[in-house]
Amino acid sequence: METIDGKATILGALELKSVEGDVLRPASFQATIKAGAAVMDLTVQVVAINSDIWVTNPISANQWEHVSGAEGADQAANVLTSLINPDRIFLLALKVLDDPQLDGTESIDGMNTTIVVGSFDPAKLKDLVSEGTATPPELGDLGISAGEPVDLTFWIADDGKVLRIEEAGPLTTTESRDVLRRFTFSKFNEPVEINPPA
């Protein structure tokens, strides 16, 4: 995931620039987060295995800290998992996409894709929860915006895999109105090992 335009913040005052990593369903991931803080850029490594989460502290020579159970850790884990695991928000958005329309085709890394565009009201995630059709994160923890719908564009391969998503507009209350994010997915079904940091 990369922020193409505008600003998105995470965990308070960090300006989120990019996230790159691996997801092992249902609830494990490892990722590198690049963010801006005040006058410097930070790189944070994150590993989550089910309900356990570890992060590197960029101020303490990138030492690993086991933050599960610490104050605020559950919320932090929730936010990070939701950003990194596409199942948590963006693939769910396909189920409640308003006025979806086909917008042509495009080849991505040699794979034919169909482009689908539509708008998405983040508040509709709550409907999926109440219907019992999905288990996204606690929306209050994410600061989901109750404002205007955001525009989403999906690039869907012939086999149904979503290869790219672009989100135009703020999903949360901490994002600027001109924010544009791009999610790129690859290496589907490749073996992944996620282990606790040494």
mmCIF file of C-alpha atoms in Angstrom:
data_model
loop_
_atom_site.group_PDB
_atom_site.id
_atom_site.type_symbol
_atom_site.label_atom_id
_atom_site.label_comp_id
_atom_site.label_asym_id
_atom_site.label_seq_id
_atom_site.Cartn_x
_atom_site.Cartn_y
_atom_site.Cartn_z
ATOM 1 C CA MET A 1 0.000 0.000 0.000
ATOM 2 C CA GLU A 2 1.279 3.486 -0.804
ATOM 3 C CA THR A 3 -0.130 6.942 -0.281
ATOM 4 C CA ILE A 4 -0.020 8.568 -3.724
ATOM 5 C CA ASP A 5 -1.481 11.954 -2.813
ATOM 6 C CA GLY A 6 -2.761 13.742 0.277
ATOM 7 C CA LYS A 7 -2.041 12.642 3.827
ATOM 8 C CA ALA A 8 -3.086 9.694 5.958
ATOM 9 C CA THR A 9 -2.074 9.349 9.588
ATOM 10 C CA ILE A 10 -1.806 6.270 11.745
ATOM 11 C CA LEU A 11 -1.495 5.739 15.493
ATOM 12 C CA GLY A 12 -1.792 9.389 16.305
ATOM 13 C CA ALA A 13 0.683 11.642 14.556
ATOM 14 C CA LEU A 14 2.519 9.305 12.152
ATOM 15 C CA GLU A 15 1.962 10.165 8.496
ATOM 16 C CA LEU A 16 1.549 6.850 6.696
ATOM 17 C CA LYS A 17 3.540 6.622 3.478
ATOM 18 C CA SER A 18 3.651 2.929 2.606
ATOM 19 C CA VAL A 19 3.147 -0.606 3.896
ATOM 20 C CA GLU A 20 4.732 -3.686 2.347
ATOM 21 C CA GLY A 21 4.513 -7.215 3.631
ATOM 22 C CA ASP A 22 2.951 -10.658 3.679
ATOM 23 C CA VAL A 23 -0.409 -11.839 4.959
ATOM 24 C CA LEU A 24 -0.970 -15.394 6.140
ATOM 25 C CA ARG A 25 -4.691 -15.888 6.579
ATOM 26 C CA PRO A 26 -6.549 -15.672 8.810
ATOM 27 C CA ALA A 27 -4.703 -13.385 11.225
ATOM 28 C CA SER A 28 -0.919 -13.337 10.798
ATOM 29 C CA PHE A 29 1.243 -10.868 8.905
ATOM 30 C CA GLN A 30 4.682 -9.322 8.668
ATOM 31 C CA ALA A 31 5.244 -5.888 7.261
ATOM 32 C CA THR A 32 7.480 -2.873 6.892
ATOM 33 C CA ILE A 33 5.756 0.450 7.508
ATOM 34 C CA LYS A 34 7.263 3.702 6.289
ATOM 35 C CA ALA A 35 5.919 6.790 7.990
ATOM 36 C CA GLY A 36 6.811 10.410 8.624
ATOM 37 C CA ALA A 37 7.052 11.886 12.102
ATOM 38 C CA ALA A 38 7.739 15.592 12.591
ATOM 39 C CA VAL A 39 10.913 16.289 10.560
ATOM 40 C CA MET A 40 12.078 12.708 9.986
ATOM 41 C CA ASP A 41 11.011 9.520 8.276
ATOM 42 C CA LEU A 42 10.646 6.286 10.219
ATOM 43 C CA THR A 43 10.657 2.628 9.266
ATOM 44 C CA VAL A 44 8.856 0.219 11.580
ATOM 45 C CA GLN A 45 8.808 -3.572 11.283
ATOM 46 C CA VAL A 46 5.698 -5.381 12.486
ATOM 47 C CA VAL A 47 5.023 -9.083 13.033
ATOM 48 C CA ALA A 48 1.640 -10.404 14.143
ATOM 49 C CA ILE A 49 0.814 -14.029 14.849
ATOM 50 C CA ASN A 50 -2.835 -14.374 15.740
ATOM 51 C CA SER A 51 -3.284 -12.124 18.792
ATOM 52 C CA ASP A 52 0.443 -11.553 19.450
ATOM 53 C CA ILE A 53 2.106 -8.521 17.914
ATOM 54 C CA TRP A 54 5.684 -7.301 17.888
ATOM 55 C CA VAL A 55 7.004 -3.978 16.583
ATOM 56 C CA THR A 56 10.436 -2.456 16.262
ATOM 57 C CA ASN A 57 11.100 0.738 18.157
ATOM 58 C CA PRO A 58 12.883 3.045 15.674
ATOM 59 C CA ILE A 59 14.128 5.222 18.527
ATOM 60 C CA SER A 60 15.794 2.302 20.351
ATOM 61 C CA ALA A 61 18.007 0.971 17.554
ATOM 62 C CA ASN A 62 15.045 -0.892 16.062
ATOM 63 C CA GLN A 63 14.798 -3.314 18.973
ATOM 64 C CA TRP A 64 11.750 -5.583 18.932
ATOM 65 C CA GLU A 65 9.058 -5.001 21.524
ATOM 66 C CA HIS A 66 6.258 -7.474 22.291
ATOM 67 C CA VAL A 67 3.292 -5.137 22.650
ATOM 68 C CA SER A 68 0.394 -7.576 23.058
ATOM 69 C CA GLY A 69 -1.621 -6.706 26.142
ATOM 70 C CA ALA A 70 0.100 -3.343 26.576
ATOM 71 C CA GLU A 71 -1.994 -0.217 26.905
ATOM 72 C CA GLY A 72 -3.222 0.764 23.452
ATOM 73 C CA ALA A 73 -1.708 -2.341 21.866
ATOM 74 C CA ASP A 74 -5.024 -3.927 20.947
ATOM 75 C CA GLN A 75 -6.083 -0.788 19.096
ATOM 76 C CA ALA A 76 -2.692 -0.544 17.391
ATOM 77 C CA ALA A 77 -2.868 -4.184 16.320
ATOM 78 C CA ASN A 78 -6.388 -3.634 15.023
ATOM 79 C CA VAL A 79 -5.361 -0.635 12.920
ATOM 80 C CA LEU A 80 -2.253 -2.333 11.537
ATOM 81 C CA THR A 81 -4.067 -5.558 10.699
ATOM 82 C CA SER A 82 -6.809 -3.639 8.934
ATOM 83 C CA LEU A 83 -4.298 -1.769 6.781
ATOM 84 C CA ILE A 84 -2.222 -4.800 5.911
ATOM 85 C CA ASN A 85 -4.835 -7.550 5.546
ATOM 86 C CA PRO A 86 -7.071 -6.716 2.568
ATOM 87 C CA ASP A 87 -9.818 -8.992 3.936
ATOM 88 C CA ARG A 88 -10.501 -6.558 6.765
ATOM 89 C CA ILE A 89 -11.855 -3.535 4.859
ATOM 90 C CA PHE A 90 -11.170 -3.246 1.164
ATOM 91 C CA LEU A 91 -12.245 -6.637 -0.100
ATOM 92 C CA LEU A 92 -15.348 -6.298 2.077
ATOM 93 C CA ALA A 93 -16.078 -3.029 0.281
ATOM 94 C CA LEU A 94 -16.757 -4.990 -2.917
ATOM 95 C CA LYS A 95 -19.880 -6.386 -1.241
ATOM 96 C CA VAL A 96 -21.340 -2.940 -0.582
ATOM 97 C CA LEU A 97 -20.034 -1.017 -3.579
ATOM 98 C CA ASP A 98 -22.565 1.584 -4.781
ATOM 99 C CA ASP A 99 -23.270 1.810 -8.506
ATOM 100 C CA PRO A 100 -20.452 -0.508 -9.662
ATOM 101 C CA GLN A 101 -19.563 -0.105 -13.316
ATOM 102 C CA LEU A 102 -17.097 -1.698 -15.713
ATOM 103 C CA ASP A 103 -14.423 0.750 -16.844
ATOM 104 C CA GLY A 104 -12.372 -1.158 -19.387
ATOM 105 C CA THR A 105 -9.515 -3.623 -19.139
ATOM 106 C CA GLU A 106 -5.806 -3.405 -18.375
ATOM 107 C CA SER A 107 -2.864 -5.776 -18.199
ATOM 108 C CA ILE A 108 -0.975 -5.887 -14.885
ATOM 109 C CA ASP A 109 2.234 -7.931 -14.822
ATOM 110 C CA GLY A 110 1.021 -9.896 -17.812
ATOM 111 C CA MET A 111 -2.383 -10.664 -16.311
ATOM 112 C CA ASN A 112 -5.583 -9.411 -17.934
ATOM 113 C CA THR A 113 -7.789 -7.459 -15.548
ATOM 114 C CA THR A 114 -11.231 -5.922 -15.664
ATOM 115 C CA ILE A 115 -11.519 -2.495 -14.060
ATOM 116 C CA VAL A 116 -14.529 -1.955 -11.788
ATOM 117 C CA VAL A 117 -15.315 1.483 -10.378
ATOM 118 C CA GLY A 118 -17.835 2.571 -7.775
ATOM 119 C CA SER A 119 -18.301 4.474 -4.559
ATOM 120 C CA PHE A 120 -18.193 3.103 -1.060
ATOM 121 C CA ASP A 121 -19.780 4.426 2.112
ATOM 122 C CA PRO A 122 -17.503 3.294 4.975
ATOM 123 C CA ALA A 123 -20.494 3.285 7.329
ATOM 124 C CA LYS A 124 -21.843 0.284 5.390
ATOM 125 C CA LEU A 125 -19.177 -1.887 6.994
ATOM 126 C CA LYS A 126 -21.343 -1.672 10.103
ATOM 127 C CA ASP A 127 -24.204 -3.211 8.123
ATOM 128 C CA LEU A 128 -22.046 -6.204 7.260
ATOM 129 C CA VAL A 129 -21.247 -6.675 10.924
ATOM 130 C CA SER A 130 -24.870 -6.437 12.034
ATOM 131 C CA GLU A 131 -25.906 -8.942 9.354
ATOM 132 C CA GLY A 132 -23.207 -11.313 10.520
ATOM 133 C CA THR A 133 -21.763 -11.555 7.010
ATOM 134 C CA ALA A 134 -18.349 -10.182 7.942
ATOM 135 C CA THR A 135 -16.067 -9.652 10.884
ATOM 136 C CA PRO A 136 -14.147 -6.454 10.180
ATOM 137 C CA PRO A 137 -12.300 -4.619 12.961
ATOM 138 C CA GLU A 138 -13.921 -2.478 15.575
ATOM 139 C CA LEU A 139 -14.762 0.517 13.431
ATOM 140 C CA GLY A 140 -14.508 2.966 16.297
ATOM 141 C CA ASP A 141 -10.867 2.013 16.809
ATOM 142 C CA LEU A 142 -10.121 2.842 13.200
ATOM 143 C CA GLY A 143 -11.829 6.235 13.280
ATOM 144 C CA ILE A 144 -13.938 5.328 10.257
ATOM 145 C CA SER A 145 -15.302 8.465 8.657
ATOM 146 C CA ALA A 146 -19.051 8.979 8.593
ATOM 147 C CA GLY A 147 -18.672 11.607 5.893
ATOM 148 C CA GLU A 148 -18.865 11.376 2.139
ATOM 149 C CA PRO A 149 -18.427 8.063 0.318
ATOM 150 C CA VAL A 150 -15.001 7.347 -1.155
ATOM 151 C CA ASP A 151 -14.345 6.340 -4.763
ATOM 152 C CA LEU A 152 -12.854 2.883 -5.262
ATOM 153 C CA THR A 153 -11.344 1.318 -8.361
ATOM 154 C CA PHE A 154 -10.634 -2.407 -8.497
ATOM 155 C CA TRP A 155 -8.485 -4.286 -11.023
ATOM 156 C CA ILE A 156 -9.838 -7.858 -11.029
ATOM 157 C CA ALA A 157 -8.044 -10.684 -12.860
ATOM 158 C CA ASP A 158 -9.863 -13.272 -14.938
ATOM 159 C CA ASP A 159 -9.537 -15.800 -12.090
ATOM 160 C CA GLY A 160 -11.257 -13.399 -9.638
ATOM 161 C CA LYS A 161 -8.157 -12.214 -7.780
ATOM 162 C CA VAL A 162 -8.031 -8.508 -6.955
ATOM 163 C CA LEU A 163 -4.622 -7.272 -8.123
ATOM 164 C CA ARG A 164 -4.972 -3.567 -7.354
ATOM 165 C CA ILE A 165 -7.273 -1.189 -5.503
ATOM 166 C CA GLU A 166 -7.209 2.599 -5.549
ATOM 167 C CA GLU A 167 -9.070 4.592 -2.898
ATOM 168 C CA ALA A 168 -9.770 8.265 -3.590
ATOM 169 C CA GLY A 169 -11.087 10.162 -0.594
ATOM 170 C CA PRO A 170 -10.759 9.859 3.171
ATOM 171 C CA LEU A 171 -11.678 6.554 4.759
ATOM 172 C CA THR A 172 -10.923 7.740 8.281
ATOM 173 C CA THR A 173 -11.253 11.025 10.132
ATOM 174 C CA THR A 174 -7.438 11.453 10.194
ATOM 175 C CA GLU A 175 -7.016 11.564 6.409
ATOM 176 C CA SER A 176 -7.002 14.621 4.167
ATOM 177 C CA ARG A 177 -9.874 15.020 1.708
ATOM 178 C CA ASP A 178 -7.513 14.643 -1.268
ATOM 179 C CA VAL A 179 -5.927 11.387 -0.106
ATOM 180 C CA LEU A 180 -5.286 8.773 -2.779
ATOM 181 C CA ARG A 181 -4.069 5.323 -1.779
ATOM 182 C CA ARG A 182 -3.041 2.406 -3.979
ATOM 183 C CA PHE A 183 -2.994 -1.228 -2.860
ATOM 184 C CA THR A 184 -1.123 -3.767 -4.979
ATOM 185 C CA PHE A 185 -1.411 -7.512 -4.335
ATOM 186 C CA SER A 186 0.890 -10.186 -5.689
ATOM 187 C CA LYS A 187 2.500 -13.578 -4.999
ATOM 188 C CA PHE A 188 -0.833 -15.224 -4.238
ATOM 189 C CA ASN A 189 -0.691 -18.621 -2.522
ATOM 190 C CA GLU A 190 3.102 -18.617 -2.285
ATOM 191 C CA PRO A 191 4.460 -20.290 0.863
ATOM 192 C CA VAL A 192 4.960 -17.819 3.701
ATOM 193 C CA GLU A 193 6.508 -18.451 7.110
ATOM 194 C CA ILE A 194 5.799 -15.904 9.827
ATOM 195 C CA ASN A 195 7.750 -16.467 13.015
ATOM 196 C CA PRO A 196 8.183 -14.473 16.227
ATOM 197 C CA PRO A 197 11.188 -12.130 16.050
ATOM 198 C CA ALA A 198 14.400 -13.559 17.460
#
